[in-house]
Amino acid sequence: LLYGESGCGKTTLLNILAGLIPFDNGAVLVGGKRYEKQVSKEAVRPFVGYITQDPHFVDYLTVEDNLRLCSVDDEAVSLLLQRFEMERVRDHFPGTLSGGEKQRLAIMQALLAGKDVLILDEPTNDLDIATLTVLENFLQGFAGPVITVSHDRYFLDKVASKILAFENGEDREFFGNYTDYLDEKAFRQSSAAISQKKE
C-alpha cells in the first residue's frame, strides 16, 4: 500500500514503476536489469499488470474479445466473466459500459494476463460489494506483490500487509494493515506531544 496526502506523488510513483513516465533520480530494477531515468515499457510489460483510474480498451472489440487479448484460455475467460458478473455484457463494447463495469473489465484483464506484479490505482472505485469481495479474495490468494493506492479503509485492511507512507516529505515503511498503521501513527504523535510538553 502507498499512503499519503493527495498530490504527494503516489500515482506518479505507480506510473514510474509501470514505465509510463521518466524520473529524476534513483533507479528501478526489473527482471534483474537496472533502469535509470525511465523504465522500458517493454521490460515492464511481461511482469506487471497495471490497473489505472482511467483504463483503456480496444473500443471496437467486445468485452469478451478484449479479455481474449490477454488469454486464449476460454475456460479462464468464462470463469472470470461469471465471477465478476459480466456475462450479460460479454458482447457489449467498452464504450457502452458503466464506470463500475469498465473497472471490472480492467481488473479481469490484469488477472488474465498472468502477471507477476499487480499495480492498482484506486481499484475499488465504482465497484459494488460483490465485485469487491471477489477482488479481495483474488488478491489474498495472489502469489506475487500487489502495489495499491486506495482510500477504501476496509479494502486496505483486508489486503495490505506493508505500507509505504509518504509523510512530511519523507517515506516510511510499516508492516501491518492500515488500521494497525493508523494506531501506530496516533501512538507516535501522542508520544511526541507528551515529550514536547515535558521539555
mmCIF file of N, CA and C in Angstrom, residues 66-179:
data_model
loop_
_atom_site.group_PDB
_atom_site.id
_atom_site.type_symbol
_atom_site.label_atom_id
_atom_site.label_comp_id
_atom_site.label_asym_id
_atom_site.label_seq_id
_atom_site.Cartn_x
_atom_site.Cartn_y
_atom_site.Cartn_z
ATOM 1 N N ASN A 66 -11.907 -8.282 -25.734
ATOM 2 C CA ASN A 66 -10.868 -7.563 -25.003
ATOM 3 C C ASN A 66 -10.175 -8.491 -24.014
ATOM 4 N N LEU A 67 -10.955 -9.386 -23.405
ATOM 5 C CA LEU A 67 -10.364 -10.344 -22.467
ATOM 6 C C LEU A 67 -9.508 -11.372 -23.201
ATOM 7 N N ARG A 68 -9.933 -11.764 -24.388
ATOM 8 C CA ARG A 68 -9.184 -12.769 -25.157
ATOM 9 C C ARG A 68 -7.841 -12.226 -25.659
ATOM 10 N N LEU A 69 -7.690 -10.905 -25.666
ATOM 11 C CA LEU A 69 -6.384 -10.325 -25.989
ATOM 12 C C LEU A 69 -5.355 -10.664 -24.909
ATOM 13 N N CYS A 70 -5.860 -10.960 -23.705
ATOM 14 C CA CYS A 70 -4.980 -11.257 -22.565
ATOM 15 C C CYS A 70 -4.787 -12.754 -22.356
ATOM 16 N N SER A 71 -5.720 -13.564 -22.830
ATOM 17 C CA SER A 71 -5.624 -15.011 -22.624
ATOM 18 C C SER A 71 -6.464 -15.740 -23.664
ATOM 19 N N VAL A 72 -5.931 -16.846 -24.170
ATOM 20 C CA VAL A 72 -6.680 -17.674 -25.116
ATOM 21 C C VAL A 72 -7.375 -18.827 -24.388
ATOM 22 N N ASP A 73 -7.297 -18.819 -23.068
ATOM 23 C CA ASP A 73 -7.913 -19.868 -22.250
ATOM 24 C C ASP A 73 -9.406 -19.564 -22.099
ATOM 25 N N ASP A 74 -10.240 -20.236 -22.924
ATOM 26 C CA ASP A 74 -11.687 -19.989 -22.914
ATOM 27 C C ASP A 74 -12.307 -20.216 -21.544
ATOM 28 N N GLU A 75 -11.835 -21.230 -20.844
ATOM 29 C CA GLU A 75 -12.389 -21.554 -19.525
ATOM 30 C C GLU A 75 -12.103 -20.440 -18.527
ATOM 31 N N ALA A 76 -10.864 -19.908 -18.550
ATOM 32 C CA ALA A 76 -10.496 -18.826 -17.632
ATOM 33 C C ALA A 76 -11.309 -17.564 -17.919
ATOM 34 N N VAL A 77 -11.496 -17.246 -19.202
ATOM 35 C CA VAL A 77 -12.282 -16.072 -19.585
ATOM 36 C C VAL A 77 -13.725 -16.229 -19.107
ATOM 37 N N SER A 78 -14.322 -17.388 -19.356
ATOM 38 C CA SER A 78 -15.708 -17.631 -18.944
ATOM 39 C C SER A 78 -15.869 -17.577 -17.436
ATOM 40 N N LEU A 79 -14.889 -18.133 -16.716
ATOM 41 C CA LEU A 79 -14.942 -18.146 -15.254
ATOM 42 C C LEU A 79 -14.909 -16.728 -14.693
ATOM 43 N N LEU A 80 -14.036 -15.886 -15.246
ATOM 44 C CA LEU A 80 -13.961 -14.511 -14.751
ATOM 45 C C LEU A 80 -15.216 -13.713 -15.097
ATOM 46 N N LEU A 81 -15.739 -13.914 -16.305
ATOM 47 C CA LEU A 81 -16.981 -13.229 -16.671
ATOM 48 C C LEU A 81 -18.096 -13.584 -15.692
ATOM 49 N N GLN A 82 -18.108 -14.841 -15.279
ATOM 50 C CA GLN A 82 -19.116 -15.296 -14.326
ATOM 51 C C GLN A 82 -18.854 -14.718 -12.936
ATOM 52 N N ARG A 83 -17.604 -14.827 -12.466
ATOM 53 C CA ARG A 83 -17.259 -14.350 -11.122
ATOM 54 C C ARG A 83 -17.510 -12.861 -10.946
ATOM 55 N N PHE A 84 -17.195 -12.088 -11.997
ATOM 56 C CA PHE A 84 -17.349 -10.635 -11.913
ATOM 57 C C PHE A 84 -18.705 -10.167 -12.438
ATOM 58 N N GLU A 85 -19.619 -11.110 -12.633
ATOM 59 C CA GLU A 85 -20.996 -10.829 -13.058
ATOM 60 C C GLU A 85 -21.024 -9.933 -14.308
ATOM 61 N N MET A 86 -20.245 -10.341 -15.323
ATOM 62 C CA MET A 86 -20.160 -9.593 -16.577
ATOM 63 C C MET A 86 -20.647 -10.416 -17.769
ATOM 64 N N GLU A 87 -21.256 -11.569 -17.510
ATOM 65 C CA GLU A 87 -21.720 -12.431 -18.608
ATOM 66 C C GLU A 87 -22.750 -11.734 -19.478
ATOM 67 N N ARG A 88 -23.617 -10.950 -18.871
ATOM 68 C CA ARG A 88 -24.695 -10.297 -19.633
ATOM 69 C C ARG A 88 -24.182 -9.196 -20.559
ATOM 70 N N VAL A 89 -22.935 -8.726 -20.319
ATOM 71 C CA VAL A 89 -22.382 -7.674 -21.178
ATOM 72 C C VAL A 89 -21.188 -8.180 -21.986
ATOM 73 N N ARG A 90 -21.031 -9.493 -22.078
ATOM 74 C CA ARG A 90 -19.859 -10.051 -22.760
ATOM 75 C C ARG A 90 -19.794 -9.637 -24.230
ATOM 76 N N ASP A 91 -20.957 -9.373 -24.863
ATOM 77 C CA ASP A 91 -20.989 -8.982 -26.268
ATOM 78 C C ASP A 91 -21.110 -7.466 -26.466
ATOM 79 N N HIS A 92 -21.039 -6.720 -25.351
ATOM 80 C CA HIS A 92 -21.130 -5.260 -25.447
ATOM 81 C C HIS A 92 -19.744 -4.674 -25.739
ATOM 82 N N PHE A 93 -19.740 -3.430 -26.211
ATOM 83 C CA PHE A 93 -18.486 -2.731 -26.457
ATOM 84 C C PHE A 93 -18.128 -1.883 -25.234
ATOM 85 N N PRO A 94 -16.839 -1.683 -24.960
ATOM 86 C CA PRO A 94 -16.425 -0.965 -23.745
ATOM 87 C C PRO A 94 -17.062 0.410 -23.578
ATOM 88 N N GLY A 95 -17.284 1.111 -24.680
ATOM 89 C CA GLY A 95 -17.877 2.444 -24.603
ATOM 90 C C GLY A 95 -19.289 2.467 -24.048
ATOM 91 N N THR A 96 -19.969 1.304 -24.051
ATOM 92 C CA THR A 96 -21.346 1.242 -23.556
ATOM 93 C C THR A 96 -21.414 0.836 -22.078
ATOM 94 N N LEU A 97 -20.270 0.551 -21.468
ATOM 95 C CA LEU A 97 -20.252 0.051 -20.091
ATOM 96 C C LEU A 97 -20.328 1.191 -19.081
ATOM 97 N N SER A 98 -20.832 0.863 -17.885
ATOM 98 C CA SER A 98 -20.835 1.834 -16.785
ATOM 99 C C SER A 98 -19.418 1.938 -16.222
ATOM 100 N N GLY A 99 -19.203 2.901 -15.345
ATOM 101 C CA GLY A 99 -17.887 3.066 -14.723
ATOM 102 C C GLY A 99 -17.443 1.829 -13.959
ATOM 103 N N GLY A 100 -18.372 1.227 -13.212
ATOM 104 C CA GLY A 100 -18.049 0.016 -12.452
ATOM 105 C C GLY A 100 -17.729 -1.159 -13.352
ATOM 106 N N GLU A 101 -18.471 -1.268 -14.473
ATOM 107 C CA GLU A 101 -18.214 -2.364 -15.416
ATOM 108 C C GLU A 101 -16.855 -2.210 -16.098
ATOM 109 N N LYS A 102 -16.487 -0.967 -16.416
ATOM 110 C CA LYS A 102 -15.166 -0.729 -17.008
ATOM 111 C C LYS A 102 -14.062 -1.115 -16.026
ATOM 112 N N GLN A 103 -14.268 -0.780 -14.757
ATOM 113 C CA GLN A 103 -13.273 -1.119 -13.742
ATOM 114 C C GLN A 103 -13.158 -2.638 -13.609
ATOM 115 N N ARG A 104 -14.290 -3.331 -13.648
ATOM 116 C CA ARG A 104 -14.266 -4.799 -13.578
ATOM 117 C C ARG A 104 -13.526 -5.395 -14.777
ATOM 118 N N LEU A 105 -13.776 -4.838 -15.968
ATOM 119 C CA LEU A 105 -13.103 -5.332 -17.172
ATOM 120 C C LEU A 105 -11.587 -5.142 -17.051
ATOM 121 N N ALA A 106 -11.164 -3.983 -16.547
ATOM 122 C CA ALA A 106 -9.726 -3.721 -16.379
ATOM 123 C C ALA A 106 -9.107 -4.712 -15.386
ATOM 124 N N ILE A 107 -9.810 -4.999 -14.312
ATOM 125 C CA ILE A 107 -9.314 -5.953 -13.309
ATOM 126 C C ILE A 107 -9.210 -7.346 -13.920
ATOM 127 N N MET A 108 -10.236 -7.755 -14.668
ATOM 128 C CA MET A 108 -10.207 -9.086 -15.289
ATOM 129 C C MET A 108 -9.054 -9.204 -16.279
ATOM 130 N N GLN A 109 -8.788 -8.144 -17.040
ATOM 131 C CA GLN A 109 -7.669 -8.174 -17.990
ATOM 132 C C GLN A 109 -6.348 -8.395 -17.262
ATOM 133 N N ALA A 110 -6.159 -7.682 -16.154
ATOM 134 C CA ALA A 110 -4.909 -7.824 -15.389
ATOM 135 C C ALA A 110 -4.788 -9.232 -14.806
ATOM 136 N N LEU A 111 -5.897 -9.781 -14.347
ATOM 137 C CA LEU A 111 -5.867 -11.120 -13.759
ATOM 138 C C LEU A 111 -5.570 -12.179 -14.824
ATOM 139 N N LEU A 112 -6.151 -12.009 -16.005
ATOM 140 C CA LEU A 112 -5.937 -12.983 -17.085
ATOM 141 C C LEU A 112 -4.533 -12.928 -17.656
ATOM 142 N N ALA A 113 -3.910 -11.754 -17.588
ATOM 143 C CA ALA A 113 -2.587 -11.595 -18.190
ATOM 144 C C ALA A 113 -1.512 -12.382 -17.442
ATOM 145 N N GLY A 114 -1.838 -12.871 -16.245
ATOM 146 C CA GLY A 114 -0.906 -13.718 -15.503
ATOM 147 C C GLY A 114 0.380 -13.019 -15.130
ATOM 148 N N LYS A 115 0.297 -11.772 -14.691
ATOM 149 C CA LYS A 115 1.479 -11.000 -14.347
ATOM 150 C C LYS A 115 2.047 -11.424 -12.991
ATOM 151 N N ASP A 116 3.323 -11.111 -12.786
ATOM 152 C CA ASP A 116 3.984 -11.408 -11.515
ATOM 153 C C ASP A 116 3.670 -10.360 -10.454
ATOM 154 N N VAL A 117 3.428 -9.115 -10.905
ATOM 155 C CA VAL A 117 3.163 -7.993 -10.009
ATOM 156 C C VAL A 117 1.911 -7.276 -10.497
ATOM 157 N N LEU A 118 1.042 -6.886 -9.560
ATOM 158 C CA LEU A 118 -0.131 -6.085 -9.911
ATOM 159 C C LEU A 118 0.022 -4.702 -9.298
ATOM 160 N N ILE A 119 -0.216 -3.671 -10.107
ATOM 161 C CA ILE A 119 -0.241 -2.296 -9.625
ATOM 162 C C ILE A 119 -1.673 -1.804 -9.779
ATOM 163 N N LEU A 120 -2.281 -1.380 -8.676
ATOM 164 C CA LEU A 120 -3.682 -0.990 -8.671
ATOM 165 C C LEU A 120 -3.824 0.440 -8.164
ATOM 166 N N ASP A 121 -4.324 1.334 -8.991
ATOM 167 C CA ASP A 121 -4.540 2.728 -8.607
ATOM 168 C C ASP A 121 -6.039 2.922 -8.390
ATOM 169 N N GLU A 122 -6.430 3.028 -7.126
ATOM 170 C CA GLU A 122 -7.840 3.160 -6.734
ATOM 171 C C GLU A 122 -8.708 2.069 -7.368
ATOM 172 N N PRO A 123 -8.398 0.793 -7.115
ATOM 173 C CA PRO A 123 -9.123 -0.293 -7.790
ATOM 174 C C PRO A 123 -10.566 -0.457 -7.346
ATOM 175 N N THR A 124 -10.945 0.109 -6.186
ATOM 176 C CA THR A 124 -12.300 -0.118 -5.685
ATOM 177 C C THR A 124 -13.297 0.934 -6.158
ATOM 178 N N ASN A 125 -12.818 1.944 -6.904
ATOM 179 C CA ASN A 125 -13.740 2.966 -7.420
ATOM 180 C C ASN A 125 -14.835 2.312 -8.252
ATOM 181 N N ASP A 126 -16.074 2.678 -7.972
ATOM 182 C CA ASP A 126 -17.246 2.242 -8.749
ATOM 183 C C ASP A 126 -17.563 0.751 -8.619
ATOM 184 N N LEU A 127 -16.910 0.030 -7.693
ATOM 185 C CA LEU A 127 -17.195 -1.397 -7.539
ATOM 186 C C LEU A 127 -18.291 -1.621 -6.508
ATOM 187 N N ASP A 128 -19.196 -2.573 -6.789
ATOM 188 C CA ASP A 128 -20.194 -2.939 -5.796
ATOM 189 C C ASP A 128 -19.579 -3.935 -4.801
ATOM 190 N N ILE A 129 -20.321 -4.230 -3.742
ATOM 191 C CA ILE A 129 -19.802 -5.077 -2.659
ATOM 192 C C ILE A 129 -19.426 -6.468 -3.167
ATOM 193 N N ALA A 130 -20.260 -7.062 -4.018
ATOM 194 C CA ALA A 130 -19.991 -8.419 -4.507
ATOM 195 C C ALA A 130 -18.692 -8.463 -5.307
ATOM 196 N N THR A 131 -18.493 -7.481 -6.193
ATOM 197 C CA THR A 131 -17.275 -7.446 -7.007
ATOM 198 C C THR A 131 -16.057 -7.177 -6.140
ATOM 199 N N LEU A 132 -16.234 -6.307 -5.151
ATOM 200 C CA LEU A 132 -15.141 -6.001 -4.232
ATOM 201 C C LEU A 132 -14.702 -7.257 -3.476
ATOM 202 N N THR A 133 -15.653 -8.076 -3.081
ATOM 203 C CA THR A 133 -15.344 -9.319 -2.372
ATOM 204 C C THR A 133 -14.565 -10.272 -3.269
ATOM 205 N N VAL A 134 -14.969 -10.376 -4.541
ATOM 206 C CA VAL A 134 -14.241 -11.226 -5.492
ATOM 207 C C VAL A 134 -12.810 -10.737 -5.648
ATOM 208 N N LEU A 135 -12.635 -9.419 -5.784
ATOM 209 C CA LEU A 135 -11.299 -8.837 -5.941
ATOM 210 C C LEU A 135 -10.441 -9.100 -4.696
ATOM 211 N N GLU A 136 -11.020 -8.883 -3.516
ATOM 212 C CA GLU A 136 -10.276 -9.118 -2.265
ATOM 213 C C GLU A 136 -9.829 -10.566 -2.157
ATOM 214 N N ASN A 137 -10.726 -11.488 -2.468
ATOM 215 C CA ASN A 137 -10.387 -12.915 -2.387
ATOM 216 C C ASN A 137 -9.264 -13.274 -3.351
ATOM 217 N N PHE A 138 -9.328 -12.701 -4.556
ATOM 218 C CA PHE A 138 -8.270 -12.986 -5.525
ATOM 219 C C PHE A 138 -6.934 -12.446 -5.030
ATOM 220 N N LEU A 139 -6.922 -11.203 -4.556
ATOM 221 C CA LEU A 139 -5.671 -10.585 -4.126
ATOM 222 C C LEU A 139 -5.058 -11.306 -2.928
ATOM 223 N N GLN A 140 -5.911 -11.814 -2.043
ATOM 224 C CA GLN A 140 -5.398 -12.547 -0.880
ATOM 225 C C GLN A 140 -4.728 -13.850 -1.298
ATOM 226 N N GLY A 141 -5.121 -14.404 -2.432
ATOM 227 C CA GLY A 141 -4.516 -15.640 -2.921
ATOM 228 C C GLY A 141 -3.459 -15.418 -3.987
ATOM 229 N N PHE A 142 -3.223 -14.151 -4.370
ATOM 230 C CA PHE A 142 -2.256 -13.833 -5.419
ATOM 231 C C PHE A 142 -0.840 -14.070 -4.894
ATOM 232 N N ALA A 143 -0.028 -14.782 -5.673
ATOM 233 C CA ALA A 143 1.307 -15.191 -5.204
ATOM 234 C C ALA A 143 2.319 -14.048 -5.205
ATOM 235 N N GLY A 144 2.161 -13.079 -6.091
ATOM 236 C CA GLY A 144 3.149 -12.010 -6.209
ATOM 237 C C GLY A 144 2.772 -10.781 -5.416
ATOM 238 N N PRO A 145 3.625 -9.747 -5.489
ATOM 239 C CA PRO A 145 3.321 -8.489 -4.792
ATOM 240 C C PRO A 145 2.209 -7.715 -5.490
ATOM 241 N N VAL A 146 1.416 -7.038 -4.676
ATOM 242 C CA VAL A 146 0.370 -6.146 -5.175
ATOM 243 C C VAL A 146 0.666 -4.766 -4.603
ATOM 244 N N ILE A 147 0.853 -3.786 -5.483
ATOM 245 C CA ILE A 147 1.105 -2.409 -5.060
ATOM 246 C C ILE A 147 -0.174 -1.634 -5.331
ATOM 247 N N THR A 148 -0.728 -1.009 -4.284
ATOM 248 C CA THR A 148 -2.014 -0.345 -4.472
ATOM 249 C C THR A 148 -2.067 1.015 -3.791
ATOM 250 N N VAL A 149 -2.847 1.897 -4.403
ATOM 251 C CA VAL A 149 -3.236 3.164 -3.798
ATOM 252 C C VAL A 149 -4.750 3.100 -3.674
ATOM 253 N N SER A 150 -5.262 3.348 -2.468
ATOM 254 C CA SER A 150 -6.707 3.293 -2.275
ATOM 255 C C SER A 150 -7.095 4.135 -1.068
ATOM 256 N N HIS A 151 -8.297 4.702 -1.111
ATOM 257 C CA HIS A 151 -8.845 5.422 0.039
ATOM 258 C C HIS A 151 -9.892 4.574 0.747
ATOM 259 N N ASP A 152 -10.036 3.325 0.327
ATOM 260 C CA ASP A 152 -11.026 2.425 0.916
ATOM 261 C C ASP A 152 -10.389 1.688 2.094
ATOM 262 N N ARG A 153 -10.664 2.154 3.303
ATOM 263 C CA ARG A 153 -10.018 1.631 4.509
ATOM 264 C C ARG A 153 -10.311 0.150 4.718
ATOM 265 N N TYR A 154 -11.552 -0.252 4.491
ATOM 266 C CA TYR A 154 -11.918 -1.659 4.687
ATOM 267 C C TYR A 154 -11.134 -2.550 3.722
ATOM 268 N N PHE A 155 -11.057 -2.139 2.467
ATOM 269 C CA PHE A 155 -10.306 -2.884 1.457
ATOM 270 C C PHE A 155 -8.840 -3.002 1.864
ATOM 271 N N LEU A 156 -8.253 -1.903 2.317
ATOM 272 C CA LEU A 156 -6.844 -1.905 2.715
ATOM 273 C C LEU A 156 -6.588 -2.835 3.893
ATOM 274 N N ASP A 157 -7.513 -2.866 4.840
ATOM 275 C CA ASP A 157 -7.349 -3.767 5.988
ATOM 276 C C ASP A 157 -7.377 -5.226 5.552
ATOM 277 N N LYS A 158 -8.118 -5.504 4.496
ATOM 278 C CA LYS A 158 -8.227 -6.887 4.020
ATOM 279 C C LYS A 158 -7.005 -7.329 3.215
ATOM 280 N N VAL A 159 -6.374 -6.407 2.457
ATOM 281 C CA VAL A 159 -5.339 -6.843 1.511
ATOM 282 C C VAL A 159 -3.928 -6.326 1.797
ATOM 283 N N ALA A 160 -3.785 -5.250 2.582
ATOM 284 C CA ALA A 160 -2.452 -4.666 2.789
ATOM 285 C C ALA A 160 -1.723 -5.348 3.943
ATOM 286 N N SER A 161 -0.446 -5.648 3.730
ATOM 287 C CA SER A 161 0.392 -6.196 4.801
ATOM 288 C C SER A 161 1.645 -5.346 5.013
ATOM 289 N N LYS A 162 1.891 -4.387 4.111
ATOM 290 C CA LYS A 162 3.030 -3.476 4.240
ATOM 291 C C LYS A 162 2.617 -2.121 3.674
ATOM 292 N N ILE A 163 2.973 -1.069 4.374
ATOM 293 C CA ILE A 163 2.597 0.275 3.961
ATOM 294 C C ILE A 163 3.852 1.114 3.766
ATOM 295 N N LEU A 164 3.895 1.823 2.641
ATOM 296 C CA LEU A 164 4.936 2.808 2.399
ATOM 297 C C LEU A 164 4.239 4.159 2.496
ATOM 298 N N ALA A 165 4.493 4.869 3.608
ATOM 299 C CA ALA A 165 3.795 6.127 3.883
ATOM 300 C C ALA A 165 4.658 7.314 3.499
ATOM 301 N N PHE A 166 4.081 8.250 2.774
ATOM 302 C CA PHE A 166 4.750 9.496 2.418
ATOM 303 C C PHE A 166 4.226 10.569 3.365
ATOM 304 N N GLU A 167 5.072 10.972 4.333
ATOM 305 C CA GLU A 167 4.656 11.934 5.351
ATOM 306 C C GLU A 167 5.724 13.004 5.520
ATOM 307 N N ASN A 168 5.301 14.257 5.483
ATOM 308 C CA ASN A 168 6.204 15.381 5.734
ATOM 309 C C ASN A 168 7.458 15.333 4.860
ATOM 310 N N GLY A 169 7.279 14.972 3.585
ATOM 311 C CA GLY A 169 8.399 14.940 2.660
ATOM 312 C C GLY A 169 9.319 13.744 2.801
ATOM 313 N N GLU A 170 8.957 12.774 3.612
ATOM 314 C CA GLU A 170 9.761 11.568 3.810
ATOM 315 C C GLU A 170 8.901 10.339 3.572
ATOM 316 N N ASP A 171 9.566 9.207 3.306
ATOM 317 C CA ASP A 171 8.811 7.963 3.188
ATOM 318 C C ASP A 171 9.205 7.038 4.342
ATOM 319 N N ARG A 172 8.222 6.253 4.800
ATOM 320 C CA ARG A 172 8.433 5.385 5.951
ATOM 321 C C ARG A 172 7.742 4.055 5.714
ATOM 322 N N GLU A 173 8.423 2.962 6.022
ATOM 323 C CA GLU A 173 7.853 1.622 5.869
ATOM 324 C C GLU A 173 7.164 1.196 7.165
ATOM 325 N N PHE A 174 6.037 0.514 7.007
ATOM 326 C CA PHE A 174 5.335 -0.047 8.159
ATOM 327 C C PHE A 174 4.795 -1.414 7.761
ATOM 328 N N PHE A 175 4.998 -2.422 8.602
ATOM 329 C CA PHE A 175 4.487 -3.763 8.335
ATOM 330 C C PHE A 175 3.209 -3.982 9.139
ATOM 331 N N GLY A 176 2.127 -4.225 8.444
ATOM 332 C CA GLY A 176 0.825 -4.422 9.072
ATOM 333 C C GLY A 176 -0.247 -3.847 8.173
ATOM 334 N N ASN A 177 -1.512 -3.911 8.612
ATOM 335 C CA ASN A 177 -2.581 -3.378 7.769
ATOM 336 C C ASN A 177 -2.805 -1.890 8.078
ATOM 337 N N TYR A 178 -3.794 -1.308 7.423
ATOM 338 C CA TYR A 178 -3.986 0.139 7.509
ATOM 339 C C TYR A 178 -4.405 0.590 8.910
ATOM 340 N N THR A 179 -5.291 -0.153 9.547
ATOM 341 C CA THR A 179 -5.718 0.205 10.898
ATOM 342 C C THR A 179 -4.537 0.141 11.868
#
